[in-house]
Amino acid sequence: MPTSTSTRLWVPRRVLVTRSAAERPHTATILERCAAAGVTDVEFLPADRITGLRVTGPDGETDERATYARAKSTLVVVVSPPSQRRLQPIPPSADWRLDLAQGCPAHCQYCYLAGSLGGPPVTRVYADLDAVLGAMDGHVGRGGVTSTSAARGHEGTTFEASCYTDPLGIEHVTGSLSAAIAHVGTHAFAGPVQLRATTKFGAVEPLLDLPHHGRTRIRASVNAAGVAGRFEGGTDPVPVRLAGLGALARAGYPVGLTIAPIMPRGDWRAEYGALLDAAADELAGVPGLDLTVECITHRFTPSSKDVLEDWYPRTQLEMDPDARSRKRGKFGSVKYVYPAATMAELRSWFADALEARIPAARPLYWT
Ligand code: SF4
């Protein structure tokens, strides 16, 4: 059973609203939520260009630490760029990426966003939520990740909302995830759809009574105690995330575990075993449980390593290219993954442990 249910709610120190975002109806919702959370510093920018994010030192150079701290405590309300209307495929998680926001206030030392999003790491939330959600219609019935998978064909066309943010971590100040869940649950799409989100937070209460109609799968992003405790600053503790997942499952949501990023550190078998046991305990007895599991091993790119070492100069996260295998991606990009022998050992251990400890979990992919 979970040992704690208290959640950590982020309160931005500063909210910036661009000129184009100011008149959008969803902006009013965001600002009401920010006021309720105690935000007092709200600035309406005269244009759409976002300024004042970098902090400079006495020498005129960017003070990286101060810039990082300021950015991580800033919420920017913007209109999404036109490119967002053409959704991008996002294998292996989903057919399409659906961004409600970009950026995240937490401080994970391996953050997936490092090197993907440029500039200081602010959280940008999209004020034109109606247009973002409206873009889904043109993509239903298209996409090759889930529709061609025997294990996932029944999910319909899948849309992933957590590629570039943690949508539950900012939900109390945005309301975007609730609106998206209600939209997907009630809108007449041309075919079956599934909205997907994964989170390292546990404040699920606002989602429990939404008309989700089983069309949103929320996964808890979880890790071994040694990884979560050391590298996942500003997130909710894993027991809180699991308690949230249990509450969602009992409210009829399809749910999942995103075990990521898997790292073979210390006594990893015992720690991941304890994690799987805790998840099994939390979900035991849920009627009609629909549970999936996704396993993602730790990897980094040359640019994410550079950014993360700037953000977390004293990190003990292993990012040694010489200890890794180089993998070439599309367009010649390079990423560093665990060597084949380590990967095989991890994969086989997880396959056995999942089957033994959470037999109800349907594995979606290993990467
Ligand atoms: Fe990055 Fe996810 Fe951690 Fe946020 S919760 S800092 S997006 S890894």
Tab-separated table of C-alpha atoms and ligand atoms in Angstrom:
chain	number	residue	atom	x	y	z
A	1	MET	CA	0.000	0.000	0.000
A	2	PRO	CA	1.214	3.558	-0.580
A	3	THR	CA	3.025	5.143	2.319
A	4	SER	CA	2.123	8.715	1.469
A	5	THR	CA	-0.531	10.551	-0.471
A	6	SER	CA	0.642	14.148	-0.153
A	7	THR	CA	1.500	15.812	-3.426
A	8	ARG	CA	3.874	18.610	-4.275
A	9	LEU	CA	2.161	21.373	-6.242
A	10	TRP	CA	4.346	23.750	-8.203
A	11	VAL	CA	3.614	27.464	-7.790
A	12	PRO	CA	5.270	29.556	-10.509
A	13	ARG	CA	6.979	32.662	-9.153
A	14	ARG	CA	6.181	34.511	-12.346
A	15	VAL	CA	3.635	34.177	-15.139
A	16	LEU	CA	4.167	35.859	-18.511
A	17	VAL	CA	1.337	36.183	-21.045
A	18	THR	CA	2.157	36.996	-24.654
A	19	ARG	CA	0.046	39.490	-26.579
A	20	SER	CA	-1.597	36.845	-28.793
A	21	ALA	CA	-2.368	34.628	-25.831
A	22	ALA	CA	-3.945	37.383	-23.744
A	23	GLU	CA	-7.382	37.223	-25.347
A	24	ARG	CA	-7.754	33.448	-25.617
A	25	PRO	CA	-10.478	31.999	-23.388
A	26	HIS	CA	-8.186	29.317	-21.984
A	27	THR	CA	-5.812	32.037	-20.755
A	28	ALA	CA	-8.520	33.259	-18.378
A	29	THR	CA	-8.791	29.732	-16.952
A	30	ILE	CA	-5.016	29.539	-16.535
A	31	LEU	CA	-4.827	32.913	-14.800
A	32	GLU	CA	-7.696	32.011	-12.445
A	33	ARG	CA	-5.898	28.814	-11.508
A	34	CYS	CA	-2.607	30.658	-11.015
A	35	ALA	CA	-4.307	33.214	-8.756
A	36	ALA	CA	-5.891	30.397	-6.742
A	37	ALA	CA	-2.426	28.819	-6.386
A	38	GLY	CA	-1.085	32.079	-4.942
A	39	VAL	CA	0.703	33.553	-7.971
A	40	THR	CA	0.883	37.341	-7.706
A	41	ASP	CA	3.449	38.207	-10.380
A	42	VAL	CA	1.608	38.164	-13.734
A	43	GLU	CA	3.001	40.200	-16.617
A	44	PHE	CA	1.254	40.863	-19.934
A	45	LEU	CA	3.905	41.213	-22.604
A	46	PRO	CA	3.447	43.887	-25.297
A	47	ALA	CA	4.299	41.390	-28.083
A	48	ASP	CA	4.713	37.678	-28.713
A	49	ARG	CA	8.461	37.687	-28.229
A	50	ILE	CA	9.373	36.382	-24.782
A	51	THR	CA	12.068	38.483	-23.185
A	52	GLY	CA	13.778	38.719	-19.823
A	53	LEU	CA	14.459	35.018	-19.340
A	54	ARG	CA	18.248	35.206	-19.235
A	55	VAL	CA	20.030	36.515	-16.160
A	56	THR	CA	23.412	38.135	-16.731
A	57	GLY	CA	26.234	38.411	-14.241
A	58	PRO	CA	28.382	41.498	-13.497
A	59	ASP	CA	30.636	40.530	-16.444
A	60	GLY	CA	27.689	40.739	-18.861
A	61	GLU	CA	27.767	36.994	-19.516
A	62	THR	CA	24.733	34.747	-18.981
A	63	ASP	CA	24.573	33.436	-15.419
A	64	GLU	CA	23.526	29.859	-16.250
A	65	ARG	CA	22.516	28.884	-12.711
A	66	ALA	CA	20.372	31.966	-12.158
A	67	THR	CA	18.852	31.654	-15.653
A	68	TYR	CA	17.957	28.024	-14.998
A	69	ALA	CA	16.373	28.891	-11.619
A	70	ARG	CA	14.369	31.757	-13.088
A	71	ALA	CA	13.191	29.720	-16.062
A	72	LYS	CA	12.122	26.751	-13.931
A	73	SER	CA	9.935	29.050	-11.838
A	74	THR	CA	8.318	30.791	-14.819
A	75	LEU	CA	5.122	29.852	-16.622
A	76	VAL	CA	4.618	31.440	-20.023
A	77	VAL	CA	1.192	31.497	-21.645
A	78	VAL	CA	1.599	31.451	-25.431
A	79	VAL	CA	-0.281	30.583	-28.603
A	80	SER	CA	1.105	27.371	-30.071
A	81	PRO	CA	3.242	27.750	-33.197
A	82	PRO	CA	1.451	26.861	-36.480
A	83	SER	CA	3.682	23.780	-36.827
A	84	GLN	CA	1.752	22.258	-33.918
A	85	ARG	CA	-1.276	21.791	-36.210
A	86	ARG	CA	0.714	19.148	-38.140
A	87	LEU	CA	1.172	16.502	-35.480
A	88	GLN	CA	4.393	14.475	-35.501
A	89	PRO	CA	4.596	10.652	-35.214
A	90	ILE	CA	6.063	9.585	-31.892
A	91	PRO	CA	6.976	5.889	-31.924
A	92	PRO	CA	7.003	3.692	-29.919
A	93	SER	CA	4.644	5.464	-27.499
A	94	ALA	CA	1.894	6.650	-29.809
A	95	ASP	CA	0.800	7.500	-33.309
A	96	TRP	CA	0.923	11.253	-32.778
A	97	ARG	CA	2.410	13.817	-30.424
A	98	LEU	CA	-0.159	16.202	-28.962
A	99	ASP	CA	1.448	19.029	-27.014
A	100	LEU	CA	-0.646	20.873	-24.440
A	101	ALA	CA	2.504	22.582	-23.161
A	102	GLN	CA	6.268	22.458	-23.567
A	103	GLY	CA	8.622	22.406	-20.603
A	104	CYS	CA	8.335	21.159	-17.044
A	105	PRO	CA	9.069	22.683	-13.650
A	106	ALA	CA	10.668	19.565	-12.161
A	107	HIS	CA	14.423	18.957	-11.958
A	108	CYS	CA	15.181	15.444	-13.182
A	109	GLN	CA	18.900	15.189	-13.775
A	110	TYR	CA	18.390	12.983	-16.839
A	111	CYS	CA	15.474	15.052	-18.202
A	112	TYR	CA	14.331	13.945	-21.642
A	113	LEU	CA	13.687	17.552	-22.621
A	114	ALA	CA	17.326	18.626	-22.282
A	115	GLY	CA	18.747	19.094	-25.739
A	116	SER	CA	15.289	18.845	-27.342
A	117	LEU	CA	13.890	22.230	-26.360
A	118	GLY	CA	16.164	25.207	-26.897
A	119	GLY	CA	16.712	28.182	-24.596
A	120	PRO	CA	16.116	28.579	-20.874
A	121	PRO	CA	13.841	25.800	-19.540
A	122	VAL	CA	10.590	27.699	-18.959
A	123	THR	CA	7.222	25.990	-19.071
A	124	ARG	CA	5.109	27.218	-21.979
A	125	VAL	CA	1.423	26.397	-21.851
A	126	TYR	CA	-0.734	26.735	-24.936
A	127	ALA	CA	-3.584	29.208	-24.690
A	128	ASP	CA	-5.206	28.045	-27.954
A	129	LEU	CA	-6.223	24.728	-26.466
A	130	ASP	CA	-9.301	24.497	-28.724
A	131	ALA	CA	-7.061	24.614	-31.824
A	132	VAL	CA	-4.586	22.103	-30.328
A	133	LEU	CA	-7.388	19.633	-29.603
A	134	GLY	CA	-9.088	20.416	-32.920
A	135	ALA	CA	-5.994	19.166	-34.753
A	136	MET	CA	-6.732	15.642	-33.546
A	137	ASP	CA	-9.669	15.209	-35.956
A	138	GLY	CA	-7.470	15.344	-39.045
A	139	HIS	CA	-5.224	12.578	-37.687
A	140	VAL	CA	-7.778	9.992	-36.589
A	141	GLY	CA	-7.375	6.772	-38.571
A	142	ARG	CA	-3.840	7.706	-39.597
A	143	GLY	CA	-0.538	6.744	-38.005
A	144	GLY	CA	1.423	3.553	-37.884
A	145	VAL	CA	2.414	2.880	-34.276
A	146	THR	CA	-0.648	1.479	-32.587
A	147	SER	CA	-2.956	0.744	-35.490
A	148	THR	CA	-0.495	-1.771	-36.947
A	149	SER	CA	0.276	-3.425	-33.599
A	150	ALA	CA	-1.580	-6.608	-32.738
A	151	ALA	CA	-1.314	-5.718	-29.035
A	152	ARG	CA	-2.607	-2.195	-29.447
A	153	GLY	CA	-4.876	-2.079	-32.506
A	154	HIS	CA	-7.975	-1.827	-30.306
A	155	GLU	CA	-6.662	1.422	-28.793
A	156	GLY	CA	-7.446	3.241	-32.032
A	157	THR	CA	-5.361	6.238	-33.034
A	158	THR	CA	-3.188	7.243	-30.103
A	159	PHE	CA	-2.143	10.767	-29.099
A	160	GLU	CA	0.675	11.298	-26.591
A	161	ALA	CA	0.404	14.421	-24.431
A	162	SER	CA	3.594	14.027	-22.402
A	163	CYS	CA	6.379	14.171	-24.962
A	164	TYR	CA	7.471	17.662	-24.007
A	165	THR	CA	5.924	18.232	-20.598
A	166	ASP	CA	4.485	16.517	-17.560
A	167	PRO	CA	0.845	17.514	-18.030
A	168	LEU	CA	-0.299	16.470	-14.545
A	169	GLY	CA	2.583	18.339	-12.887
A	170	ILE	CA	1.185	21.643	-14.200
A	171	GLU	CA	-2.506	20.728	-14.259
A	172	HIS	CA	-3.448	22.740	-11.143
A	173	VAL	CA	-2.255	25.933	-12.878
A	174	THR	CA	-3.376	25.124	-16.441
A	175	GLY	CA	-6.476	22.886	-16.516
A	176	SER	CA	-5.330	21.710	-19.959
A	177	LEU	CA	-5.161	18.003	-19.185
A	178	SER	CA	-8.674	17.905	-17.714
A	179	ALA	CA	-10.006	19.771	-20.750
A	180	ALA	CA	-8.231	17.358	-23.098
A	181	ILE	CA	-9.528	14.285	-21.258
A	182	ALA	CA	-13.094	15.604	-21.308
A	183	HIS	CA	-12.781	16.505	-25.001
A	184	VAL	CA	-11.464	13.088	-25.977
A	185	GLY	CA	-14.087	11.392	-23.812
A	186	THR	CA	-17.048	13.213	-25.329
A	187	HIS	CA	-16.123	14.372	-28.855
A	188	ALA	CA	-17.487	12.443	-31.860
A	189	PHE	CA	-14.273	11.379	-33.619
A	190	ALA	CA	-14.278	9.546	-36.955
A	191	GLY	CA	-12.862	6.428	-35.258
A	192	PRO	CA	-11.528	5.132	-31.952
A	193	VAL	CA	-8.908	7.296	-30.230
A	194	GLN	CA	-6.805	7.170	-27.113
A	195	LEU	CA	-5.213	10.104	-25.338
A	196	ARG	CA	-2.080	9.162	-23.436
A	197	ALA	CA	-0.193	10.913	-20.680
A	198	THR	CA	2.573	9.859	-18.332
A	199	THR	CA	3.478	11.624	-15.122
A	200	LYS	CA	5.779	11.780	-12.134
A	201	PHE	CA	3.088	13.436	-10.037
A	202	GLY	CA	0.150	12.155	-8.039
A	203	ALA	CA	-2.458	14.948	-7.778
A	204	VAL	CA	-5.105	13.072	-9.738
A	205	GLU	CA	-8.212	14.154	-7.797
A	206	PRO	CA	-9.378	16.675	-10.451
A	207	LEU	CA	-9.318	13.902	-13.076
A	208	LEU	CA	-11.313	11.285	-11.237
A	209	ASP	CA	-14.828	12.459	-12.116
A	210	LEU	CA	-14.162	13.612	-15.678
A	211	PRO	CA	-16.150	12.006	-18.554
A	212	HIS	CA	-13.085	10.097	-19.758
A	213	HIS	CA	-15.106	7.146	-21.104
A	214	GLY	CA	-12.013	4.966	-21.024
A	215	ARG	CA	-10.383	6.936	-23.835
A	216	THR	CA	-7.435	8.283	-21.821
A	217	ARG	CA	-4.643	6.078	-20.542
A	218	ILE	CA	-2.571	7.643	-17.792
A	219	ARG	CA	0.688	6.050	-16.812
A	220	ALA	CA	2.791	6.637	-13.727
A	221	SER	CA	6.420	7.232	-14.611
A	222	VAL	CA	8.243	5.297	-11.920
A	223	ASN	CA	11.720	4.156	-11.020
A	224	ALA	CA	13.822	2.291	-8.500
A	225	ALA	CA	14.146	4.049	-5.130
A	226	GLY	CA	17.828	4.849	-5.716
A	227	VAL	CA	17.138	6.513	-9.059
A	228	ALA	CA	13.969	8.387	-8.084
A	229	GLY	CA	15.427	9.591	-4.768
A	230	ARG	CA	18.684	10.812	-6.258
A	231	PHE	CA	17.838	12.128	-9.701
A	232	GLU	CA	14.150	13.213	-9.790
A	233	GLY	CA	14.068	16.567	-7.953
A	234	GLY	CA	10.796	18.462	-7.755
A	235	THR	CA	8.598	15.450	-8.523
A	236	ASP	CA	6.253	13.522	-6.241
A	237	PRO	CA	7.678	10.485	-4.427
A	238	VAL	CA	7.047	7.186	-6.216
A	239	PRO	CA	4.502	5.962	-3.600
A	240	VAL	CA	2.451	9.108	-4.266
A	241	ARG	CA	2.566	8.489	-8.027
A	242	LEU	CA	1.441	4.899	-7.495
A	243	ALA	CA	-1.369	5.996	-5.166
A	244	GLY	CA	-2.539	8.368	-7.905
A	245	LEU	CA	-2.405	5.577	-10.446
A	246	GLY	CA	-4.488	3.346	-8.201
A	247	ALA	CA	-7.106	6.075	-7.784
A	248	LEU	CA	-7.290	6.548	-11.559
A	249	ALA	CA	-7.649	2.805	-12.131
A	250	ARG	CA	-10.459	2.650	-9.576
A	251	ALA	CA	-12.114	5.570	-11.424
A	252	GLY	CA	-12.193	3.382	-14.555
A	253	TYR	CA	-9.225	4.824	-16.439
A	254	PRO	CA	-6.968	2.510	-18.420
A	255	VAL	CA	-3.613	2.946	-16.690
A	256	GLY	CA	0.017	2.056	-17.160
A	257	LEU	CA	3.492	2.016	-15.749
A	258	THR	CA	6.269	3.832	-17.565
A	259	ILE	CA	9.402	2.383	-16.017
A	260	ALA	CA	11.966	4.927	-17.075
A	261	PRO	CA	14.774	5.546	-17.342
A	262	ILE	CA	15.903	2.090	-16.265
A	263	MET	CA	19.442	2.156	-14.832
A	264	PRO	CA	21.431	-0.830	-13.578
A	265	ARG	CA	22.760	0.984	-10.484
A	266	GLY	CA	23.518	-0.571	-7.117
A	267	ASP	CA	21.231	-3.432	-6.138
A	268	TRP	CA	18.950	-2.735	-9.075
A	269	ARG	CA	17.220	-6.132	-9.075
A	270	ALA	CA	16.052	-5.702	-5.470
A	271	GLU	CA	15.022	-2.087	-6.008
A	272	TYR	CA	13.100	-2.668	-9.231
A	273	GLY	CA	11.590	-5.792	-7.680
A	274	ALA	CA	10.316	-3.712	-4.741
A	275	LEU	CA	8.926	-1.165	-7.200
A	276	LEU	CA	6.980	-3.803	-9.121
A	277	ASP	CA	5.661	-5.272	-5.864
A	278	ALA	CA	4.489	-1.837	-4.718
A	279	ALA	CA	2.690	-1.289	-8.028
A	280	ALA	CA	1.062	-4.722	-7.816
A	281	ASP	CA	-0.127	-3.987	-4.248
A	282	GLU	CA	-1.575	-0.640	-5.271
A	283	LEU	CA	-3.515	-2.092	-8.200
A	284	ALA	CA	-4.620	-5.342	-6.555
A	285	GLY	CA	-8.363	-5.875	-6.696
A	286	VAL	CA	-9.156	-3.075	-9.181
A	287	PRO	CA	-12.214	-4.297	-11.083
A	288	GLY	CA	-11.621	-4.607	-14.858
A	289	LEU	CA	-8.020	-3.380	-14.539
A	290	ASP	CA	-6.529	-2.376	-17.919
A	291	LEU	CA	-2.800	-2.049	-17.210
A	292	THR	CA	0.098	-1.665	-19.625
A	293	VAL	CA	3.811	-1.346	-19.027
A	294	GLU	CA	6.460	0.488	-21.039
A	295	CYS	CA	10.165	0.013	-20.308
A	296	ILE	CA	12.701	2.621	-21.377
A	297	THR	CA	16.398	2.281	-20.565
A	298	HIS	CA	18.550	5.311	-19.867
A	299	ARG	CA	20.141	6.972	-22.870
A	300	PHE	CA	21.597	10.352	-23.705
A	301	THR	CA	22.780	12.319	-26.701
A	302	PRO	CA	25.863	14.529	-26.994
A	303	SER	CA	23.664	17.625	-26.764
A	304	SER	CA	21.514	16.398	-23.852
A	305	LYS	CA	24.714	15.524	-21.951
A	306	ASP	CA	26.060	19.057	-22.503
A	307	VAL	CA	22.832	20.692	-21.385
A	308	LEU	CA	22.378	18.430	-18.352
A	309	GLU	CA	25.971	18.962	-17.215
A	310	ASP	CA	25.336	22.719	-17.388
A	311	TRP	CA	22.103	22.428	-15.433
A	312	TYR	CA	23.359	19.883	-12.878
A	313	PRO	CA	27.151	20.312	-12.700
A	314	ARG	CA	27.521	18.047	-9.663
A	315	THR	CA	25.311	15.261	-10.961
A	316	GLN	CA	26.333	11.691	-10.277
A	317	LEU	CA	24.369	10.473	-13.249
A	318	GLU	CA	26.536	8.239	-15.403
A	319	MET	CA	26.815	9.778	-18.885
A	320	ASP	CA	30.095	8.266	-20.057
A	321	PRO	CA	30.133	7.701	-23.837
A	322	ASP	CA	32.952	5.156	-23.391
A	323	ALA	CA	30.711	2.996	-21.187
A	324	ARG	CA	27.932	2.997	-23.775
A	325	SER	CA	27.070	1.801	-27.268
A	326	ARG	CA	26.580	4.400	-29.961
A	327	LYS	CA	23.307	4.143	-31.773
A	328	ARG	CA	22.596	6.103	-34.928
A	329	GLY	CA	19.092	7.482	-35.290
A	330	LYS	CA	17.259	9.116	-38.123
A	331	PHE	CA	19.098	11.945	-39.892
A	332	GLY	CA	22.447	10.755	-38.481
A	333	SER	CA	21.707	11.700	-34.862
A	334	VAL	CA	23.696	9.815	-32.217
A	335	LYS	CA	22.522	8.451	-28.900
A	336	TYR	CA	24.343	6.500	-26.246
A	337	VAL	CA	22.603	3.419	-24.887
A	338	TYR	CA	23.744	0.580	-22.653
A	339	PRO	CA	25.964	-2.040	-24.307
A	340	ALA	CA	24.189	-5.061	-25.798
A	341	ALA	CA	25.076	-7.424	-22.936
A	342	THR	CA	23.718	-5.040	-20.274
A	343	MET	CA	20.623	-4.390	-22.358
A	344	ALA	CA	19.980	-8.130	-22.763
A	345	GLU	CA	20.410	-8.755	-19.032
A	346	LEU	CA	18.026	-5.936	-18.110
A	347	ARG	CA	15.469	-6.960	-20.676
A	348	SER	CA	15.372	-10.567	-19.625
A	349	TRP	CA	15.198	-9.659	-15.912
A	350	PHE	CA	12.277	-7.278	-16.486
A	351	ALA	CA	10.397	-9.764	-18.674
A	352	ASP	CA	10.613	-12.422	-15.943
A	353	ALA	CA	9.950	-10.026	-13.054
A	354	LEU	CA	6.918	-8.453	-14.699
A	355	GLU	CA	5.412	-11.816	-15.476
A	356	ALA	CA	6.008	-13.058	-11.938
A	357	ARG	CA	5.069	-9.919	-10.002
A	358	ILE	CA	2.429	-8.118	-12.130
A	359	PRO	CA	0.981	-10.732	-14.479
A	360	ALA	CA	-1.938	-8.406	-15.304
A	361	ALA	CA	0.409	-5.894	-16.956
A	362	ARG	CA	0.476	-5.937	-20.758
A	363	PRO	CA	3.972	-4.988	-22.007
A	364	LEU	CA	3.844	-2.473	-24.867
A	365	TYR	CA	7.505	-2.061	-25.715
A	366	TRP	CA	11.078	-2.200	-24.465
A	367	THR	CA	13.604	0.311	-25.632
B	1	SF4	FE1	11.945	16.254	-17.391
B	1	SF4	FE2	9.850	14.568	-16.996
B	1	SF4	FE3	11.451	15.204	-14.976
B	1	SF4	FE4	9.808	17.030	-15.985
B	1	SF4	S1	9.201	15.161	-14.896
B	1	SF4	S2	11.976	17.359	-15.417
B	1	SF4	S3	9.832	16.480	-18.173
B	1	SF4	S4	12.043	14.060	-16.854
